[in-house]
Coordinates of C-alpha atoms in Angstrom, one line a residue:
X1 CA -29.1 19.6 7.0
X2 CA -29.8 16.2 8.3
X3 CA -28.5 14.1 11.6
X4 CA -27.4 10.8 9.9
X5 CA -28.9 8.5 12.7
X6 CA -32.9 10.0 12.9
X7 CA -32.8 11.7 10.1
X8 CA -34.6 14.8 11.3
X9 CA -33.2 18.3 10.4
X10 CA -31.1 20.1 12.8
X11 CA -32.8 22.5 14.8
X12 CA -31.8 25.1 17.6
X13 CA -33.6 23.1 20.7
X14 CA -33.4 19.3 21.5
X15 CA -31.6 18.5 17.9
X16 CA -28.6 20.6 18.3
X17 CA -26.0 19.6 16.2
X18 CA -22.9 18.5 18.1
X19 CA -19.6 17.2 16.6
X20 CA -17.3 14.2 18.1
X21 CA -13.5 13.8 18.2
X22 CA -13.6 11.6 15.3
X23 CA -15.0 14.7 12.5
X24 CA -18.6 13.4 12.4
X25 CA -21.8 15.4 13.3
X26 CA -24.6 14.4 14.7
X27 CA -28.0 15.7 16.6
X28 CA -28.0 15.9 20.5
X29 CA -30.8 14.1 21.1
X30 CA -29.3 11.0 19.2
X31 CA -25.8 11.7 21.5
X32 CA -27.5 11.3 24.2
X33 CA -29.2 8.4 23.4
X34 CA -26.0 6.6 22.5
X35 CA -24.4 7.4 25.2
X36 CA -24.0 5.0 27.7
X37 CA -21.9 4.3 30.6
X38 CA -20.0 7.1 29.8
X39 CA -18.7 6.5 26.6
X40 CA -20.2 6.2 22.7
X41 CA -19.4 4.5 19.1
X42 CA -19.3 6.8 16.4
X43 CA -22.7 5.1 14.4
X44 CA -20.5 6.4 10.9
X45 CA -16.8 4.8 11.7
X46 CA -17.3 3.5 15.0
X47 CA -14.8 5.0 16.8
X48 CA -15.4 4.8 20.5
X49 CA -15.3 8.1 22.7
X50 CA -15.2 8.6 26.6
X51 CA -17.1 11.3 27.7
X52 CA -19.0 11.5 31.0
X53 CA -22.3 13.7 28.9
X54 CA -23.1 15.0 25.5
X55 CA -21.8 18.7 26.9
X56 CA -18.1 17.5 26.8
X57 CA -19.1 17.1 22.6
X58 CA -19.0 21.2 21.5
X59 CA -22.3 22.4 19.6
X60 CA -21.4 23.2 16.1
X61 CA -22.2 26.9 15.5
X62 CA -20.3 26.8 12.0
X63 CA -23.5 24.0 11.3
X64 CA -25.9 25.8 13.0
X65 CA -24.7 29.4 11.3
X66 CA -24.6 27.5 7.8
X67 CA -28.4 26.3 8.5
X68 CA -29.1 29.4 8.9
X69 CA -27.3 31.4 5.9
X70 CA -29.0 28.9 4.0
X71 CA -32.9 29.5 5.4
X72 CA -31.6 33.7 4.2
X73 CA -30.8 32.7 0.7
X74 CA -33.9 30.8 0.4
X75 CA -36.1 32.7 1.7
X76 CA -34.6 35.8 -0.5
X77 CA -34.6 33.8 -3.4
X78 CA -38.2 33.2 -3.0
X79 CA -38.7 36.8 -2.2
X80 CA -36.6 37.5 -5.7
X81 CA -38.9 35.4 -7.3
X82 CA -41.8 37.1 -6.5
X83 CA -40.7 40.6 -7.1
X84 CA -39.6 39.3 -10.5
X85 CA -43.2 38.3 -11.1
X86 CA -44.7 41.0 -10.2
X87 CA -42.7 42.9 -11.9
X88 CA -43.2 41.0 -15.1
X89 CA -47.1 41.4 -14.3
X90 CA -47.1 45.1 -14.4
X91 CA -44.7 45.8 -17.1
X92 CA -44.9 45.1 -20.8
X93 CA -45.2 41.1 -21.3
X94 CA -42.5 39.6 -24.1
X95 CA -43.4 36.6 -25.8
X96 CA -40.7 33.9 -25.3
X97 CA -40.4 30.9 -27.4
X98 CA -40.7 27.5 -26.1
X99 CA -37.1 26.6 -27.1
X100 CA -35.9 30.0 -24.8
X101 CA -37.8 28.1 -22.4
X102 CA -36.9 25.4 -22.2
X103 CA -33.4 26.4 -22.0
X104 CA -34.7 28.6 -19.0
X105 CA -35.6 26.1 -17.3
X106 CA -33.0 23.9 -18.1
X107 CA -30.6 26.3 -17.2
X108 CA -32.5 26.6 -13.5
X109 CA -32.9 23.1 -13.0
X110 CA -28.6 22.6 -13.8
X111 CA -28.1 25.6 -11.3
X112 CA -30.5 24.0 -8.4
X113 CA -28.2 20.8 -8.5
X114 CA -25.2 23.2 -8.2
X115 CA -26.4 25.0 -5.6
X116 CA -27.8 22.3 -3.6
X117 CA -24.1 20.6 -4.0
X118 CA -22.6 23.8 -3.3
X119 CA -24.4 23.8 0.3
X120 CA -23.3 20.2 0.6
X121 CA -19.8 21.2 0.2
X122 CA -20.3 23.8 2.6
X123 CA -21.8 21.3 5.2
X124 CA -18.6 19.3 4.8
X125 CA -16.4 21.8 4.8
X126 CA -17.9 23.2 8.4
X127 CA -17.7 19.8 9.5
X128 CA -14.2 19.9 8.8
X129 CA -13.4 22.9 10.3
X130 CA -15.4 21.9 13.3
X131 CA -13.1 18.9 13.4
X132 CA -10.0 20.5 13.3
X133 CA -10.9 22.7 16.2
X134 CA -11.6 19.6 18.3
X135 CA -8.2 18.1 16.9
X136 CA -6.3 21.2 17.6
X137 CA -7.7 21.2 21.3
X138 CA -6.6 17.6 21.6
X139 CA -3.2 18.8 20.6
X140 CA -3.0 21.7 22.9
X141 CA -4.3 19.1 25.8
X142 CA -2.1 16.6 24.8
X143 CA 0.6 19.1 25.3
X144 CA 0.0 20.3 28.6
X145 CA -0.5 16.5 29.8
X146 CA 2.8 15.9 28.3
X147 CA 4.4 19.2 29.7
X148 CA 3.1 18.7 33.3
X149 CA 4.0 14.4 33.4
X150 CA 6.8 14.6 31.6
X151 CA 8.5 17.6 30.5
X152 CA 8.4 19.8 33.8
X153 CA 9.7 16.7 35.9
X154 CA 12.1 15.7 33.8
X155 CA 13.7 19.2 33.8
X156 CA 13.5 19.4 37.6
X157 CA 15.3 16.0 37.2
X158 CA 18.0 17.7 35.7
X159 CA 18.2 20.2 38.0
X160 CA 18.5 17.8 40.7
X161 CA 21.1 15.4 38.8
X162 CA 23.4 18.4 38.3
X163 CA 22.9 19.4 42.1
X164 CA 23.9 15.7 43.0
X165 CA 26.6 15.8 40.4
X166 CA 28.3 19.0 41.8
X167 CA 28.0 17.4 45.4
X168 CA 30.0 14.7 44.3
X169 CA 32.6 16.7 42.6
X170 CA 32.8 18.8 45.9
X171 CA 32.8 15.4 48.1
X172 CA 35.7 13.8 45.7
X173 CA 37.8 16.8 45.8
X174 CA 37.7 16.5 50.0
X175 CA 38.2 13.0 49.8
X176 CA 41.5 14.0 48.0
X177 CA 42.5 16.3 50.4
X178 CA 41.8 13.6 53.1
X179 CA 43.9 11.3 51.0
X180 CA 46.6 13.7 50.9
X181 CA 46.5 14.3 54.5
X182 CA 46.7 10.5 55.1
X183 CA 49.3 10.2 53.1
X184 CA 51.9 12.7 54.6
X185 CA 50.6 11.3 58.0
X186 CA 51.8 7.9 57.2
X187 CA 55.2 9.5 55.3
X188 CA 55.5 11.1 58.9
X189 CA 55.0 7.9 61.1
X190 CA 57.4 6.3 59.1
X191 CA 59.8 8.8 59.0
X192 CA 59.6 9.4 63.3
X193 CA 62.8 8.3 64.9
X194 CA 62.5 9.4 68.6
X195 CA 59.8 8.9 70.9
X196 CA 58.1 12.2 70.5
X197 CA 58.4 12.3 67.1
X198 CA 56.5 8.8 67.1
X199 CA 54.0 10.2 69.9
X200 CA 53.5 12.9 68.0
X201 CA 52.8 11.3 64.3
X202 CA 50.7 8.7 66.1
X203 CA 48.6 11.4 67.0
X204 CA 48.5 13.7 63.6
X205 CA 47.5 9.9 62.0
X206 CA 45.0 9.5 64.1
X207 CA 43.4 12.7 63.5
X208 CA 43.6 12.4 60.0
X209 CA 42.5 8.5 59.7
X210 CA 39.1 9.9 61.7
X211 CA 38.3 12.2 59.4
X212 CA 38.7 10.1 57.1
X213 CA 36.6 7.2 58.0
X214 CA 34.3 10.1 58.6
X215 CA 34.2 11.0 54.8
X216 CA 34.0 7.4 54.1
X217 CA 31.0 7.1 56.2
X218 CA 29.1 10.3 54.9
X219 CA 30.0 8.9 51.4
X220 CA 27.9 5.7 52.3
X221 CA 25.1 7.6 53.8
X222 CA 24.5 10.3 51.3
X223 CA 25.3 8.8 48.0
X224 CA 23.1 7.8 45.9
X225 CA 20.2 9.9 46.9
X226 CA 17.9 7.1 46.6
X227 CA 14.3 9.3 45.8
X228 CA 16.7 11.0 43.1
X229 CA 17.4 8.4 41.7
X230 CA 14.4 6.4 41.9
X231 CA 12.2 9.1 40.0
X232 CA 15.2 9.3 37.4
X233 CA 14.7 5.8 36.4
X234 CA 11.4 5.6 36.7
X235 CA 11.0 9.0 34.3
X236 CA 13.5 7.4 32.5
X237 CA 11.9 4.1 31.6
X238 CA 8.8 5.8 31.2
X239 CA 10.2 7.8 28.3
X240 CA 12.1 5.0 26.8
X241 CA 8.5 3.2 26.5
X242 CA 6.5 6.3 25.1
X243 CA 9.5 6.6 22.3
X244 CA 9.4 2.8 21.8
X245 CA 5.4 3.1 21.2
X246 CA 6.4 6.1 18.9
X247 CA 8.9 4.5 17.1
X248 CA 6.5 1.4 16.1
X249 CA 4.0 3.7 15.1
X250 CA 6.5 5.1 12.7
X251 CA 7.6 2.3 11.6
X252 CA 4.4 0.1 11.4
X253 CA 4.3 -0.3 7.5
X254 CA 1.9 2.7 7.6
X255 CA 1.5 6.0 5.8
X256 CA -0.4 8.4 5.0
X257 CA -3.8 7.3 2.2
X258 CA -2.5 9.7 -0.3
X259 CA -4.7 7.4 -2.4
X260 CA -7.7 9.5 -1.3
X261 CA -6.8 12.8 -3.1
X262 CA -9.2 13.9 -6.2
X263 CA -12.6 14.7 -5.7
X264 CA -13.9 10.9 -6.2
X265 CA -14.6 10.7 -2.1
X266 CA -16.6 13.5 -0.4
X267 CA -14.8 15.5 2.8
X268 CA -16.2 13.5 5.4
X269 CA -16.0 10.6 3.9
X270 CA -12.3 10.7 3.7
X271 CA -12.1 12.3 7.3
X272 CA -13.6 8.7 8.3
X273 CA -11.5 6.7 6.0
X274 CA -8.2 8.4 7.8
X275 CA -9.2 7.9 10.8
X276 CA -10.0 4.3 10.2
X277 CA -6.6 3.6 8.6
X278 CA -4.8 5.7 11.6
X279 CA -6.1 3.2 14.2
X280 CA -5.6 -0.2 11.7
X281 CA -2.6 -1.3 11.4
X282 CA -1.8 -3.6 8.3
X283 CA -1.3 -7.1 9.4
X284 CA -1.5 -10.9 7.2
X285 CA -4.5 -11.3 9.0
X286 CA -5.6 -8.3 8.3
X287 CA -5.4 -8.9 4.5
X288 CA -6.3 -12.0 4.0
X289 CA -9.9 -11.2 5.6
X290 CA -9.8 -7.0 4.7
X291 CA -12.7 -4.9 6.7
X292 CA -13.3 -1.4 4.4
X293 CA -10.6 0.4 5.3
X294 CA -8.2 -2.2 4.3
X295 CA -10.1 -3.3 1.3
X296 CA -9.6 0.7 0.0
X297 CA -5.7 0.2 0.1
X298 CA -5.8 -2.8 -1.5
X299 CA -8.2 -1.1 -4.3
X300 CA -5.6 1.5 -5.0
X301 CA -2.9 -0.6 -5.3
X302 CA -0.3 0.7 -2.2
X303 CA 0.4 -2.4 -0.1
X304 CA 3.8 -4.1 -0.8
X305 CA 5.0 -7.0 1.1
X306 CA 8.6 -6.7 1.5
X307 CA 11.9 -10.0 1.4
X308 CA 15.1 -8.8 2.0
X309 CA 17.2 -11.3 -0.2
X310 CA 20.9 -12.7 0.5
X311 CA 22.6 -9.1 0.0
X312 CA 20.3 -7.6 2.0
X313 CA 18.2 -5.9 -0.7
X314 CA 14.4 -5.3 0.0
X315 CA 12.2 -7.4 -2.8
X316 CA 8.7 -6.3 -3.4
X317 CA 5.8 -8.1 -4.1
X318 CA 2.6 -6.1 -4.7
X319 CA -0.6 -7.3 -3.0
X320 CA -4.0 -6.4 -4.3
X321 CA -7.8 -7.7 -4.4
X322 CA -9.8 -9.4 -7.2
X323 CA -12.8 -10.7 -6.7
X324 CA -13.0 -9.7 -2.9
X325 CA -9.7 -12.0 -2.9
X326 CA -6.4 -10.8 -1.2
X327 CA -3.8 -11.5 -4.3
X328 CA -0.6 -11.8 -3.5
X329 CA 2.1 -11.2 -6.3
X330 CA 5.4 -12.1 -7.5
X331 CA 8.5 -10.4 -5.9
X332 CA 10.6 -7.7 -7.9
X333 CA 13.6 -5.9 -7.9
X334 CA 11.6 -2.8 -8.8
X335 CA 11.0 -1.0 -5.9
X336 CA 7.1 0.7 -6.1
X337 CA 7.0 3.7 -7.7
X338 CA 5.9 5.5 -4.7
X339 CA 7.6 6.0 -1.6
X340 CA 3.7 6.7 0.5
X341 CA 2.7 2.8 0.5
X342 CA 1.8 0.6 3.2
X343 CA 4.2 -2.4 3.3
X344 CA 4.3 -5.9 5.4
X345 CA 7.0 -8.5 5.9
X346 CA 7.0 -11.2 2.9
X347 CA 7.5 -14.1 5.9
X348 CA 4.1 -12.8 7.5
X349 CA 1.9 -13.1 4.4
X350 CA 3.9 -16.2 3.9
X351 CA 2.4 -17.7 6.9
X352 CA -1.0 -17.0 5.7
X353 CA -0.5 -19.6 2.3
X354 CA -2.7 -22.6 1.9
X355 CA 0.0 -24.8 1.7
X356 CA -1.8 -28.3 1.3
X357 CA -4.1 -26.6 -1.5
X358 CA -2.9 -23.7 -3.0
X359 CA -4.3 -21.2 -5.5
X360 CA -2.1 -19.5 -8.0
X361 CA -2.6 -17.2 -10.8
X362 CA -1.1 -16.5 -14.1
X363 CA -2.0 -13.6 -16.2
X364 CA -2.3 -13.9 -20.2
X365 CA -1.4 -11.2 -22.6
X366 CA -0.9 -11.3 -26.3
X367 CA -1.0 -8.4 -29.0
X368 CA -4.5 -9.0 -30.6
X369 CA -6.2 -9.3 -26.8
X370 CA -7.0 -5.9 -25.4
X371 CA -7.0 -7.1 -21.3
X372 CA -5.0 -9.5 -19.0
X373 CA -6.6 -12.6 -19.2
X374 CA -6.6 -14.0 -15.3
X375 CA -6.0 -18.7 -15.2
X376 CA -6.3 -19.9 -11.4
X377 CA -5.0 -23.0 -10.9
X378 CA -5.5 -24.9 -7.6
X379 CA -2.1 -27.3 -6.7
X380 CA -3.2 -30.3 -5.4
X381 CA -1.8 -33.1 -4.1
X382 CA 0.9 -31.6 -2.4
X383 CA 4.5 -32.6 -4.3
X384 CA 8.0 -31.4 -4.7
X385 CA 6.5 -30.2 -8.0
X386 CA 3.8 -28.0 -6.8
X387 CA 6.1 -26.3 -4.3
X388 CA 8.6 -25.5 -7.4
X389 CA 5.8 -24.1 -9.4
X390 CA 4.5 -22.4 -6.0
X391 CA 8.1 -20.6 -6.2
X392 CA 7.9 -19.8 -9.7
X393 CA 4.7 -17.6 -8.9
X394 CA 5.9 -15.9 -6.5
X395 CA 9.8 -15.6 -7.1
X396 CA 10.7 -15.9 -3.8
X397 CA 13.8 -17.9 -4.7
X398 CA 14.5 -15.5 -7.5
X399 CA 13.2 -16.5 -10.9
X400 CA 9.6 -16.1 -11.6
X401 CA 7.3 -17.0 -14.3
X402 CA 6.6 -13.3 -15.1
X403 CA 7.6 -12.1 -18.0
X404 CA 8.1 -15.4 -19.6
X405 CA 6.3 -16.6 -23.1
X406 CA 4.5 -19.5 -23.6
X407 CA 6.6 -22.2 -25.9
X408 CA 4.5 -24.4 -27.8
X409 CA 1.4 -26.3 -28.6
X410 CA 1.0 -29.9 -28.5
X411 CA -1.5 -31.8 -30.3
X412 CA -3.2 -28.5 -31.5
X413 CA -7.0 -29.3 -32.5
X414 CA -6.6 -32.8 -31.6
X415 CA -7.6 -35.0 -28.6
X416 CA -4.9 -34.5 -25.9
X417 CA -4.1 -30.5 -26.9
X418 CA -2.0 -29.3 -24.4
X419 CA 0.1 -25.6 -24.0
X420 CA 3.6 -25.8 -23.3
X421 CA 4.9 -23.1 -20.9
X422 CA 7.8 -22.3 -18.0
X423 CA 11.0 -21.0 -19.6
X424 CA 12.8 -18.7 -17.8
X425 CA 16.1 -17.1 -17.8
X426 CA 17.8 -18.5 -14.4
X427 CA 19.3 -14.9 -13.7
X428 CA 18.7 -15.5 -9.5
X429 CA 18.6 -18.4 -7.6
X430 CA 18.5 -22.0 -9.2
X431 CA 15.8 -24.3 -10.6
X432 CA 15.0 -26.8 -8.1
X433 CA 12.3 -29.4 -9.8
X434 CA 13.6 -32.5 -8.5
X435 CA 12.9 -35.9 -10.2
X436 CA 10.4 -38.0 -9.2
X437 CA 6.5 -37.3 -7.4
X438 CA 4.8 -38.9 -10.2
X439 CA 1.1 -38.5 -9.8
X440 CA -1.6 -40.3 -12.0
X441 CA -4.1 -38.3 -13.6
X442 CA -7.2 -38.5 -16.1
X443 CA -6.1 -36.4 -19.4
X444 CA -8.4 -34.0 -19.1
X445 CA -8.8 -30.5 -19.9
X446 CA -7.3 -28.5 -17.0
X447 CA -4.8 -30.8 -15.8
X448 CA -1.6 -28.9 -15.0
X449 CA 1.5 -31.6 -15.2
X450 CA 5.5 -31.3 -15.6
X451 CA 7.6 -32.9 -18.0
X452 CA 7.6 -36.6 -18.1
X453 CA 11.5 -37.9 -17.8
X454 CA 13.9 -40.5 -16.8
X455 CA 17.2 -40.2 -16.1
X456 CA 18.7 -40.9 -19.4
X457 CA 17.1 -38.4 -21.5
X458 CA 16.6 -35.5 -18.8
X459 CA 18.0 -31.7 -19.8
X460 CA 18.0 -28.5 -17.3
X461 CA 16.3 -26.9 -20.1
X462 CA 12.9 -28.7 -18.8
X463 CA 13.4 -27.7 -15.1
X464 CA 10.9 -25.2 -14.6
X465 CA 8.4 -26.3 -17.8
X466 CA 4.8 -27.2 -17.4
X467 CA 2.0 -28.3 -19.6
X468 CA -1.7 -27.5 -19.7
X469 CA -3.9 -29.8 -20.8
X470 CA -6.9 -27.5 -23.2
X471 CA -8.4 -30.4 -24.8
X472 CA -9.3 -33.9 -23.3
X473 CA -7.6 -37.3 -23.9
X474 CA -9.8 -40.1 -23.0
X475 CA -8.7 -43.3 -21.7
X476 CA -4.7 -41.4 -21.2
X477 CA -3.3 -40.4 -18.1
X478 CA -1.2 -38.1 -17.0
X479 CA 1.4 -39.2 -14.9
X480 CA 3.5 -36.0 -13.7
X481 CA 0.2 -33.6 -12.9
X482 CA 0.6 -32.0 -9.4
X483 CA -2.7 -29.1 -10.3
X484 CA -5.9 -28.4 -11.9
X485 CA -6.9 -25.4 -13.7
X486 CA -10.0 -23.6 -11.9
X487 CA -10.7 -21.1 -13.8
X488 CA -9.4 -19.3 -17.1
X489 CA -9.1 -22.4 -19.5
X490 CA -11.1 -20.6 -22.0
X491 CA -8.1 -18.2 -22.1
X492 CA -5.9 -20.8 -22.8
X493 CA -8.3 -22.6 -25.5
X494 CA -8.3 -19.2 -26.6
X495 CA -4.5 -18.8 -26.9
X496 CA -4.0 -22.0 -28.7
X497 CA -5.7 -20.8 -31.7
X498 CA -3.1 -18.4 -32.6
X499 CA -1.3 -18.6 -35.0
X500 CA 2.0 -18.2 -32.8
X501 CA 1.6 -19.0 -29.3
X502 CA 4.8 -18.0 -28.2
X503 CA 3.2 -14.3 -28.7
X504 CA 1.6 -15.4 -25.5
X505 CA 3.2 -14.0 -22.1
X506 CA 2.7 -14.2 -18.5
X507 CA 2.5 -10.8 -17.3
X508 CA 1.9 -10.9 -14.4
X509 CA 2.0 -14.4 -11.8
X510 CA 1.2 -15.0 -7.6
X511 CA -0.6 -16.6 -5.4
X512 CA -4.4 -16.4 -3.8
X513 CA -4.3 -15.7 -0.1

């Protein structure tokens, strides 16, 4: 067994192997070495750790013990070996045939490779375990921090709160007495019709408006207890953040990679991958220029940006990565199929468009092809009309493209071919082509236009229909074209020539990020 940084084998002196907090194992002597200024990167997932020397890193015995269960077997399978030989020598030799072997050796070679993975799991698997004891110390640490800033204060808070609270109830019940007092004390001033009686009620109302005023005054003085209450806002506010961190962790768009199950990724690596994902969190930026981690969701198909629409439904468009692109899709009703996906709002991936040169995407099927056939078109100028089709690839006003069948062909085999595509069923929202943005083009192959009109002879039916030019036209224009096919055409050249081309659909439709 191996560091990963020099290479060298562990051993028992200077290249003692040490694990991290982050899972991953490496030599002392290389620790030491990258530690500087009291902290370290992780050289496999970079994950920075304070520490103030490689002691605070615990040696890992379950390596170290594996190492050495390993130098056993081998040395006892070489030991086996030999007695087996001489053995053989002594006794009675038996011819074996070639084929026999062969299919000795064969057989030796396949268990070699089994057993050499087998001690490769059993690396992992120690590194692992080695990690989970470093994870469950954390814990335990993490608890006692907690317990001793947060929990054992705020309980003597409480204590103190209910002490001031009682004091209060004990202060308001003499304050009632005192109001009683005062009150028969003014029933008897009133009351007094001689002069002693006067005298003498002057006096009682006296006493009792001094202790009164005393009350008040001890009321004023004692109440609030200001280092009380002081440390119970303070505690206060300083949970009220820690659950506000908590609470956005939650509800980050993050979940667990459940993506990473199956034996196609080794134990550490997926240890690394977690631990990248824990610290990421998924942002437009952050997919529209993925690092590994990200580009690993993306792969496997479990980040969803998310549009609430006018009733307050969530609408899903899927977001994936052809090409080292980030792919943004239409928006659905149909929720993803899994509830353990990462998901981002629609308005923030929005944000991240090129809205001046935009690339969509429309993805061909038809029953004799065997694979989506993927046509990138690049909208350019900007126009009223490129915006429409813009919303058509991404429903975000409702209707989309997907699902939809190509109409017609135009021209077919002639100068000028052209594919005629964009119905719809207006279920959601409204079609919103406007007239007008005419934009002169060259009829050539590629060119993406809308229908031609005038007032007179203009139908809804042609809203949300486009053409695509597959064969050129010279010296004709097009004089509606707002986008330029970049790449795919062969798909559509190859779409023509069948037989029905209203067999053609658009699966699947959205735009390049």
């Amino acid at each position: 067994m191996d560091c990963k940084v020099c290479l060298d084998r562990f051993n028992e002196e200077d290249k003692r192997p040490r694990y991290i907090p982050c899972g991953h194992t490496f030599c002392s002597f290389c620790l030491s070495n990258l530690m500087k200024s009291g902290s370290l990167s992780c050289p496999t997932c970079r994950a920075r750790h304070s520490a103030p020397d490689i002691a605070q890193f615990p040696i890992a015995y379950l390596v170290e013990e594996l190492i050495k269960n390993c130098s056993v077997r081998r040395s006892l399978a070489r030991a086996g070996a030999t007695s087996s030989l001489a053995e053989s020598n002594n006794g009675e030799r038996k011819t074996i045939s070639k084929k026999l072997t062969s299919l000795k050796e064969e057989q030796q070679e396949s268990m070699d490779v089994v057993d050499e993975t087998c001690e490769k799991v059993f690396t992992d698997l120690a590194m692992y375990k080695a990690a989970l004891v470093h994870w469950q110390s954390d814990h335990d640490k993490y608890v006692d921090k907690i317990t001793k800033l947060m929990i054992e204060p705020n309980e003597e808070l409480r204590r103190l709160l209910a002490d001031e609270k009682q004091a209060i109830e004990d202060k308001w019940q003499e304050g009632l007495e005192l109001q009683g007092d005062l009150c028969m004390a003014l029933s008897a001033l009133s009351d007094a019709e001689t002069a002693q009686q006067v005298v003498t009620a002057i006096d009682a109302a006296d006493q009792r408006q001094t202790k009164a005023e005393e009350w008040i005054e001890t009321c004023h003085e004692g109440f609030p207890n200001i280092a009380l209450a002081h440390k119970s806002i303070k505690l206060r506010l300083l949970f009220a953040k820690a659950l506000e961190i908590i609470t956005e962790g939650e509800e980050d768009g993050s979940c667990a990679p459940l993506h990473l199950a199956g034996s196609k990724h080794s134990i550490p690596k997926k240890v690394t991958v977690i631990h990248e994902l824990a610290s990421v969190k998924i942002t437009a930026e952050s997919l529209r220029r993925p690092n590994g981690s990200v580009k690993s969701l993306l792969d496997a198909g479990v980040v969803f940006a998310v549009k609430k629409d006018e009733e307050g439904k969530n609408r899903f468009a899927k977001i994936s990565l052809k090409n080292n692109k980030t792919v943004l899709h239409h928006l659905t009703d149909v929720a993803p199929s899994s509830t353990n996906v990462y998901t981002v709002q629609y308005d923030e991936i929005k944000s991240q468009m090129n809205a001046s040169n935009t690339l969509t995407f429309l993805d061909l099927v038809w029953p004799a092809s065997t694979q989506r056939r993927r046509v990138h078109i690049r909208l350019s100028p900007e126009s009223a009309r490129g915006r429409h089709f813009i919303l058509m690839c991404t429903g975000e006003e409702g209707p989309s493209l997907a699902d939809t069948n190509f109409q017609k062909v135009l021209r077919k085999g002639g100068p000028g071919e052209l594919v005629m595509a964009g119905s719809y069923s207006c279920v959601k929202g409204s079609a919103i082509l406007p007239n007008g943005d005419k934009y002169k083009r060259k009829a050539t192959a590629g060119v993406v236009f809308g229908v031609p009109h005038w007032d007179k002879v203009w139908d809804a039916r042609y809203y949300g229909v486009f053409h695509i030019a597959t064969r050129d036209c010279p010296s004709s224009y097009y004089y509606t074209a707002f986008g330029q096919v970049e790449t795919g055409l062969e798909a559509l050249v190859a779409a023509t020539e069948l037989d029905d081309i209203t067999c053609v659909k658009i699966a699947e439709c959205g735009v390049v990020l």
